[in-house]
Each structure stands twice: as C-alpha cells, then as structure tokens.
Short mmCIF file of C-alpha atoms in Angstrom, two decimals:
data_model
loop_
_atom_site.label_atom_id
_atom_site.label_comp_id
_atom_site.label_asym_id
_atom_site.label_seq_id
_atom_site.Cartn_x
_atom_site.Cartn_y
_atom_site.Cartn_z
CA UNK A 14 -21.07 -16.07 -43.71
CA UNK A 15 -21.39 -14.58 -47.54
CA UNK A 16 -23.23 -11.27 -47.78
CA UNK A 17 -24.85 -9.68 -50.79
CA UNK A 18 -24.84 -5.66 -51.69
CA UNK A 19 -26.65 -3.61 -53.72
CA UNK A 20 -23.78 -3.49 -55.96
CA UNK A 21 -23.90 -7.24 -56.31
CA UNK A 22 -20.73 -7.61 -55.33
CA UNK A 23 -19.96 -10.32 -52.88
CA UNK A 24 -18.16 -10.21 -49.23
CA UNK A 25 -17.28 -11.78 -46.22
CA UNK A 26 -19.60 -10.76 -43.15
CA UNK A 27 -17.22 -9.85 -39.74
CA UNK A 28 -19.15 -10.92 -36.80
CA UNK A 29 -17.87 -9.21 -34.18
CA UNK A 30 -17.76 -11.04 -30.55
CA UNK A 31 -20.31 -10.00 -28.09
CA UNK A 32 -18.46 -7.92 -24.78
CA UNK A 33 -18.12 -10.70 -22.14
CA UNK A 34 -20.26 -9.00 -19.53
CA UNK A 35 -23.38 -9.37 -22.49
CA UNK A 36 -22.09 -13.03 -22.04
CA UNK A 37 -21.68 -13.88 -18.69
CA UNK A 38 -25.21 -12.24 -17.58
CA UNK A 39 -27.08 -14.95 -20.61
CA UNK A 40 -25.03 -17.28 -18.86
CA UNK A 41 -26.38 -16.60 -15.76
CA UNK A 42 -29.96 -16.51 -16.14
CA UNK A 43 -29.99 -19.77 -18.09
CA UNK A 44 -27.88 -21.91 -15.75
CA UNK A 45 -26.59 -22.05 -12.11
CA UNK A 46 -22.95 -23.00 -12.98
CA UNK A 47 -21.11 -20.04 -11.39
CA UNK A 48 -18.39 -17.88 -13.83
CA UNK A 49 -14.74 -17.30 -12.55
CA UNK A 50 -13.31 -13.95 -13.34
CA UNK A 51 -9.81 -12.79 -13.04
CA UNK A 52 -10.21 -9.21 -12.51
CA UNK A 53 -6.71 -8.30 -12.64
CA UNK A 54 -6.48 -9.81 -16.12
CA UNK A 55 -2.85 -10.94 -16.23
CA UNK A 56 -0.70 -13.28 -14.10
CA UNK A 57 1.38 -11.49 -11.47
CA UNK A 58 4.22 -12.43 -9.36
CA UNK A 59 3.72 -11.25 -5.88
CA UNK A 60 4.87 -8.40 -5.63
CA UNK A 61 1.94 -6.19 -6.25
CA UNK A 62 -2.00 -6.50 -6.97
CA UNK A 63 -3.01 -4.73 -10.24
CA UNK A 64 -5.96 -2.81 -9.82
CA UNK A 65 -9.12 -4.55 -10.66
CA UNK A 66 -11.39 -4.19 -13.65
CA UNK A 67 -14.75 -3.45 -12.81
CA UNK A 68 -16.52 -5.16 -15.62
CA UNK A 69 -16.67 -8.52 -13.34
CA UNK A 70 -18.18 -7.00 -10.66
CA UNK A 71 -20.76 -5.42 -12.84
CA UNK A 72 -22.46 -8.73 -13.84
CA UNK A 73 -23.97 -9.82 -10.59
CA UNK A 74 -23.97 -8.32 -7.42
CA UNK A 75 -23.53 -12.16 -6.06
CA UNK A 76 -19.18 -12.22 -6.06
CA UNK A 77 -17.33 -14.94 -3.88
CA UNK A 78 -13.89 -13.20 -3.72
CA UNK A 79 -11.74 -16.06 -3.87
CA UNK A 80 -7.64 -15.46 -3.29
CA UNK A 81 -5.44 -17.62 -4.53
CA UNK A 82 -1.76 -17.57 -3.56
CA UNK A 83 0.74 -20.34 -5.74
CA UNK A 84 4.24 -20.81 -4.62
CA UNK A 85 6.64 -23.00 -6.45
CA UNK A 86 8.64 -25.38 -3.65
CA UNK A 87 11.77 -24.89 -5.10
CA UNK A 88 15.59 -24.07 -3.86
CA UNK A 89 15.22 -21.26 -5.89
CA UNK A 90 11.87 -19.49 -5.00
CA UNK A 91 11.16 -19.19 -8.62
CA UNK A 92 8.48 -16.40 -9.14
CA UNK A 93 5.34 -18.07 -10.86
CA UNK A 94 5.19 -15.77 -13.74
CA UNK A 95 7.97 -12.78 -14.39
CA UNK A 96 7.14 -9.61 -16.34
CA UNK A 97 8.47 -10.69 -20.58
CA UNK A 98 7.77 -14.43 -19.84
CA UNK A 99 5.83 -16.42 -22.31
CA UNK A 100 3.98 -19.72 -22.14
CA UNK A 101 6.56 -21.77 -23.50
CA UNK A 102 9.00 -20.60 -20.78
CA UNK A 103 6.43 -20.69 -17.74
CA UNK A 104 6.13 -24.31 -18.95
CA UNK A 105 9.44 -25.47 -18.88
CA UNK A 106 10.19 -23.46 -15.60
CA UNK A 107 6.59 -25.51 -14.44
CA UNK A 108 8.61 -28.86 -15.06
CA UNK A 109 12.42 -27.79 -13.65
CA UNK A 110 9.75 -27.01 -10.50
CA UNK A 111 7.02 -29.58 -10.50
CA UNK A 112 6.33 -29.01 -6.81
CA UNK A 113 3.64 -26.38 -6.35
CA UNK A 114 1.93 -25.24 -3.12
CA UNK A 115 -1.63 -23.06 -3.70
CA UNK A 116 -3.73 -21.58 -0.84
CA UNK A 117 -7.23 -20.66 -1.64
CA UNK A 118 -9.00 -18.47 0.40
CA UNK A 119 -12.28 -17.46 0.22
CA UNK A 120 -13.00 -13.75 1.72
CA UNK A 121 -16.41 -12.34 2.63
CA UNK A 122 -17.37 -8.83 1.05
CA UNK A 123 -19.16 -7.11 3.66
CA UNK A 124 -23.32 -6.61 4.30
CA UNK A 125 -23.00 -3.19 2.54
CA UNK A 126 -21.41 -4.81 -0.78
CA UNK A 127 -24.40 -4.59 -2.65
CA UNK A 128 -25.04 -0.84 -1.97
CA UNK A 129 -21.65 -0.48 -3.95
CA UNK A 130 -21.32 0.41 -8.20
CA UNK A 131 -19.22 -1.74 -10.00
CA UNK A 132 -15.92 0.12 -9.48
CA UNK A 133 -16.86 0.42 -5.85
CA UNK A 134 -16.76 -3.32 -5.83
CA UNK A 135 -14.11 -3.56 -7.70
CA UNK A 136 -11.78 -1.15 -5.44
CA UNK A 137 -13.31 -2.79 -2.55
CA UNK A 138 -12.12 -6.68 -3.38
CA UNK A 139 -8.84 -5.68 -4.39
CA UNK A 140 -8.06 -4.04 -0.64
CA UNK A 141 -9.29 -7.32 0.50
CA UNK A 142 -6.84 -9.11 -1.33
CA UNK A 143 -4.44 -6.63 -0.80
CA UNK A 144 -4.95 -7.27 3.30
CA UNK A 145 -4.96 -10.64 3.01
CA UNK A 146 -1.45 -11.67 1.13
CA UNK A 147 -0.07 -8.11 2.90
CA UNK A 148 0.96 -7.18 -0.84
CA UNK A 149 0.02 -3.05 -1.73
CA UNK A 150 -2.86 -2.99 -3.80
CA UNK A 151 -1.06 -0.51 -6.60
CA UNK A 152 -3.05 1.85 -9.06
CA UNK A 153 -1.39 0.70 -12.13
CA UNK A 154 -3.84 -2.14 -14.51
CA UNK A 155 -3.12 -4.74 -16.71
CA UNK A 156 -3.10 -1.86 -20.07
CA UNK A 157 -0.12 0.05 -17.79
CA UNK A 158 2.10 -3.48 -17.86
CA UNK A 159 1.77 -3.63 -21.43
CA UNK A 160 2.44 -0.19 -22.58
CA UNK A 161 5.58 -0.77 -20.33
CA UNK A 162 6.64 -3.98 -21.79
CA UNK A 163 6.52 -2.10 -25.19
CA UNK A 164 8.55 0.96 -24.18
CA UNK A 165 11.32 -1.23 -22.79
CA UNK A 166 11.24 -3.24 -26.18
CA UNK A 167 11.38 -0.39 -28.11
CA UNK A 168 14.42 0.68 -25.88
CA UNK A 169 16.08 -2.77 -26.35
CA UNK A 170 15.70 -2.19 -30.28
CA UNK A 171 16.66 1.30 -30.11
CA UNK A 172 20.85 1.77 -30.87
CA UNK A 173 22.44 3.52 -27.95
CA UNK A 174 26.00 5.11 -28.02
CA UNK A 175 27.07 4.19 -25.04
CA UNK A 176 30.57 5.62 -25.25
CA UNK A 177 28.46 9.20 -25.10
CA UNK A 178 26.36 7.98 -22.34
CA UNK A 179 29.33 7.47 -20.38
CA UNK A 180 30.69 10.51 -21.37
CA UNK A 181 27.43 12.33 -19.99
CA UNK A 182 27.91 10.63 -16.62
CA UNK A 183 31.42 10.90 -16.37
CA UNK A 184 31.04 14.51 -16.25
CA UNK A 185 28.67 14.70 -13.36
CA UNK A 186 30.09 11.33 -11.18
CA UNK A 187 34.26 11.94 -11.65
CA UNK A 188 34.87 9.74 -9.12
CA UNK A 189 33.11 6.93 -10.22
CA UNK A 190 35.21 4.17 -11.87
CA UNK A 191 34.33 4.17 -15.62
CA UNK A 192 33.55 0.63 -15.58
CA UNK A 193 30.95 0.76 -12.76
CA UNK A 194 29.12 3.44 -15.03
CA UNK A 195 29.54 1.80 -18.07
CA UNK A 196 28.49 -1.72 -16.20
CA UNK A 197 25.29 0.70 -14.98
CA UNK A 198 24.14 1.60 -18.57
CA UNK A 199 24.60 -0.87 -20.46
CA UNK A 200 22.29 -1.97 -18.09
CA UNK A 201 19.47 0.56 -17.98
CA UNK A 202 20.59 2.24 -21.27
CA UNK A 203 20.04 5.94 -19.54
CA UNK A 204 21.84 8.57 -17.97
CA UNK A 205 19.35 9.63 -15.53
CA UNK A 206 18.81 6.31 -14.22
CA UNK A 207 22.73 5.42 -14.04
CA UNK A 208 23.10 8.75 -12.30
CA UNK A 209 20.45 7.65 -9.56
CA UNK A 210 21.63 4.49 -9.24
CA UNK A 211 25.31 5.34 -8.46
CA UNK A 212 24.38 8.22 -6.34
CA UNK A 213 22.54 5.95 -3.84
CA UNK A 214 25.04 2.83 -4.03
CA UNK A 215 28.47 4.57 -3.91
CA UNK A 216 27.97 7.64 -1.90
CA UNK A 217 31.45 7.07 0.17
CA UNK A 218 32.83 7.49 -3.56
CA UNK A 219 31.82 10.86 -3.99
CA UNK A 220 32.23 12.72 -0.92
CA UNK A 221 35.76 11.82 -1.80
CA UNK A 222 36.16 14.37 -3.96
CA UNK A 223 39.95 16.33 -3.43
CA UNK A 224 39.25 19.99 -1.83
CA UNK A 225 41.49 22.62 -3.73
CA UNK A 226 41.45 26.45 -4.25
CA UNK A 227 37.78 27.68 -6.37
CA UNK A 228 38.97 28.51 -9.91
CA UNK A 229 38.37 32.39 -11.38
CA UNK A 230 36.56 31.10 -14.14
CA UNK A 231 33.11 31.36 -14.50
CA UNK A 232 30.29 29.72 -16.43
CA UNK A 233 28.70 26.16 -16.25
CA UNK A 234 32.59 24.95 -17.08
CA UNK A 235 33.92 26.35 -13.88
CA UNK A 236 31.24 24.19 -12.34
CA UNK A 237 32.55 20.83 -13.46
CA UNK A 238 36.09 22.01 -13.16
CA UNK A 239 36.22 22.90 -9.45
CA UNK A 240 35.82 20.12 -7.18
CA UNK A 241 34.56 21.91 -4.15
CA UNK A 242 31.87 22.53 -6.13
CA UNK A 243 31.23 19.87 -8.31
CA UNK A 244 30.90 18.03 -5.04
CA UNK A 245 28.19 20.36 -3.73
CA UNK A 246 26.32 19.99 -6.87
CA UNK A 247 26.23 16.30 -6.60
CA UNK A 248 25.33 15.80 -2.78
CA UNK A 249 21.99 18.62 -4.10
CA UNK A 250 21.74 16.42 -7.22
CA UNK A 251 21.73 13.00 -4.81
CA UNK A 252 18.67 15.13 -2.73
CA UNK A 253 16.90 15.65 -5.53
CA UNK A 254 17.05 12.26 -7.16
CA UNK A 255 16.18 10.74 -3.60
CA UNK A 256 13.27 13.26 -3.07
CA UNK A 257 11.97 12.44 -6.45
CA UNK A 258 12.53 8.97 -6.56
CA UNK A 259 10.67 8.50 -2.83
CA UNK A 260 7.54 11.15 -5.07
CA UNK A 261 7.13 9.28 -8.26
CA UNK A 262 7.00 5.89 -5.59
CA UNK A 263 4.22 7.25 -3.55
CA UNK A 264 2.27 8.65 -6.80
CA UNK A 265 2.79 5.54 -8.29
CA UNK A 266 1.60 2.98 -5.68
CA UNK A 267 -0.89 5.71 -4.17
CA UNK A 268 0.27 5.69 -1.14
CA UNK A 269 -1.69 7.71 1.78
CA UNK A 270 2.13 9.66 3.06
CA UNK A 271 3.56 12.68 2.80
CA UNK A 272 6.10 12.41 -0.19
#
C-alpha cells in the first residue's frame, strides 16, 4: 500500500503479520476445524525432545496431544533429518528411502489440564511424549539449536592453525601418536575437546609413561619433563574432564541426579 505523509512524500506502508496466537484464536472463533501446531518448532532426529513453546497451549484449553514417530525403512536406517540437512537433502533421502513407517499415538492429558497455565501445559505435554517414546525431554529450545548451528558455522569458517594446536596437545599427551592427535583436531578444531576425547579413548597409552628419576628443576617446565609428574597430572586431568563432562551433561539435559 502507498500512503501519504504530512511532508508530501510517499512511502510504502509496512504491514506486520499478527502474532500466531491472534490468528489461531480468530480462526477457532469462526470455525470448528482444529489447528495443528508443532511446539518443538523444528524437526528432530529422535535423540531428544526439545523444550516446547508455550504459545500453542495458550490458544485454547481443548488440546489433543499427538505423538508422531516416523522412521525410514532402509538397511542403513538413516534419521529423518540431520542437524545441517536442508529441505533438498531431506527430499533426496526420501527418494533413496521411499518406504517410511509412521506411528501416530493420541495421548491423554489428564483431568487437571485446564487448571494449568500455558507453560505448565507445554511442560506436561513434553513429558507425556518423552515417556511414550522413551526419549529424554531436554531443556534446549529450537533457538538454542539454531545458535549452536551458527557457532559451528563460524568455527568452520575461521582459519585454524592445526600444527600449533597439535603442539599444544602433544605437551599434555606426549604418549599419544601425533597422527591420532591431528586426526581428532581436524574434526574438533579445539584442544580441550581433543584432549578430552583422547584421554577417554586411549587411557592405556597414557598410563604407559616410563618411570624415571624426577628432575631437580622446578616450575611448569619440569612438569612436562618429568614423566612421573606428567603421568600423575594426566590422571588428574582425566578425572577432572570426566567429572566436568558429566556435570555439563546433567545440567544440559535437566537430569535430577547427583553430578
């Protein structure tokens, strides 16, 4: 639309779309046709259920929670979607796996559903589907996933000096072959993550540090020259990394267990 201003100039008026709750409520006031909403707001691969948005549960208290489980019938059993997959890639996977199996289940929300607020309804519906599919209910939202994707894209675009990272890891894990360190760094681009991966996957090689008489020198330099001290440091680092990884996993997934 074209509008006129007081100064006599003309400009194009910008019409913003109304919120989805307004459109949905207006539809339900004039029609008996139900509305389909996807509270996860994105397709996932069945490894976890993202936190539900609360706005679909603020439209009306008359909600039917439906659980849809879709699997591809193929010897490779590929997921329905992947983190960086595009609609075109998903389409070609559909051509490659033309047979799909869909299981639709209608779940009962309970008698106290109407007494809950939209946030409580969203959490209750997420837990219902989580229990039905035996998949963990996450505290992550679709926005968190999108931000993670942006971070990965930035890391991939940023130039990384692999040789420098390899030298840093070798100082901490001198008994691990350089080829293994380089291969893991090519994938992670992060020294901390690589050290964590190698400590978990190669504990025997780390423990085979030769025992020699400690040197008399002091300071951080002597720590890396003394195999005994270095071995003790690696064992301590291993315990710290495992404990920290366990704590972050518990916090990320909202598990009610002791870290």
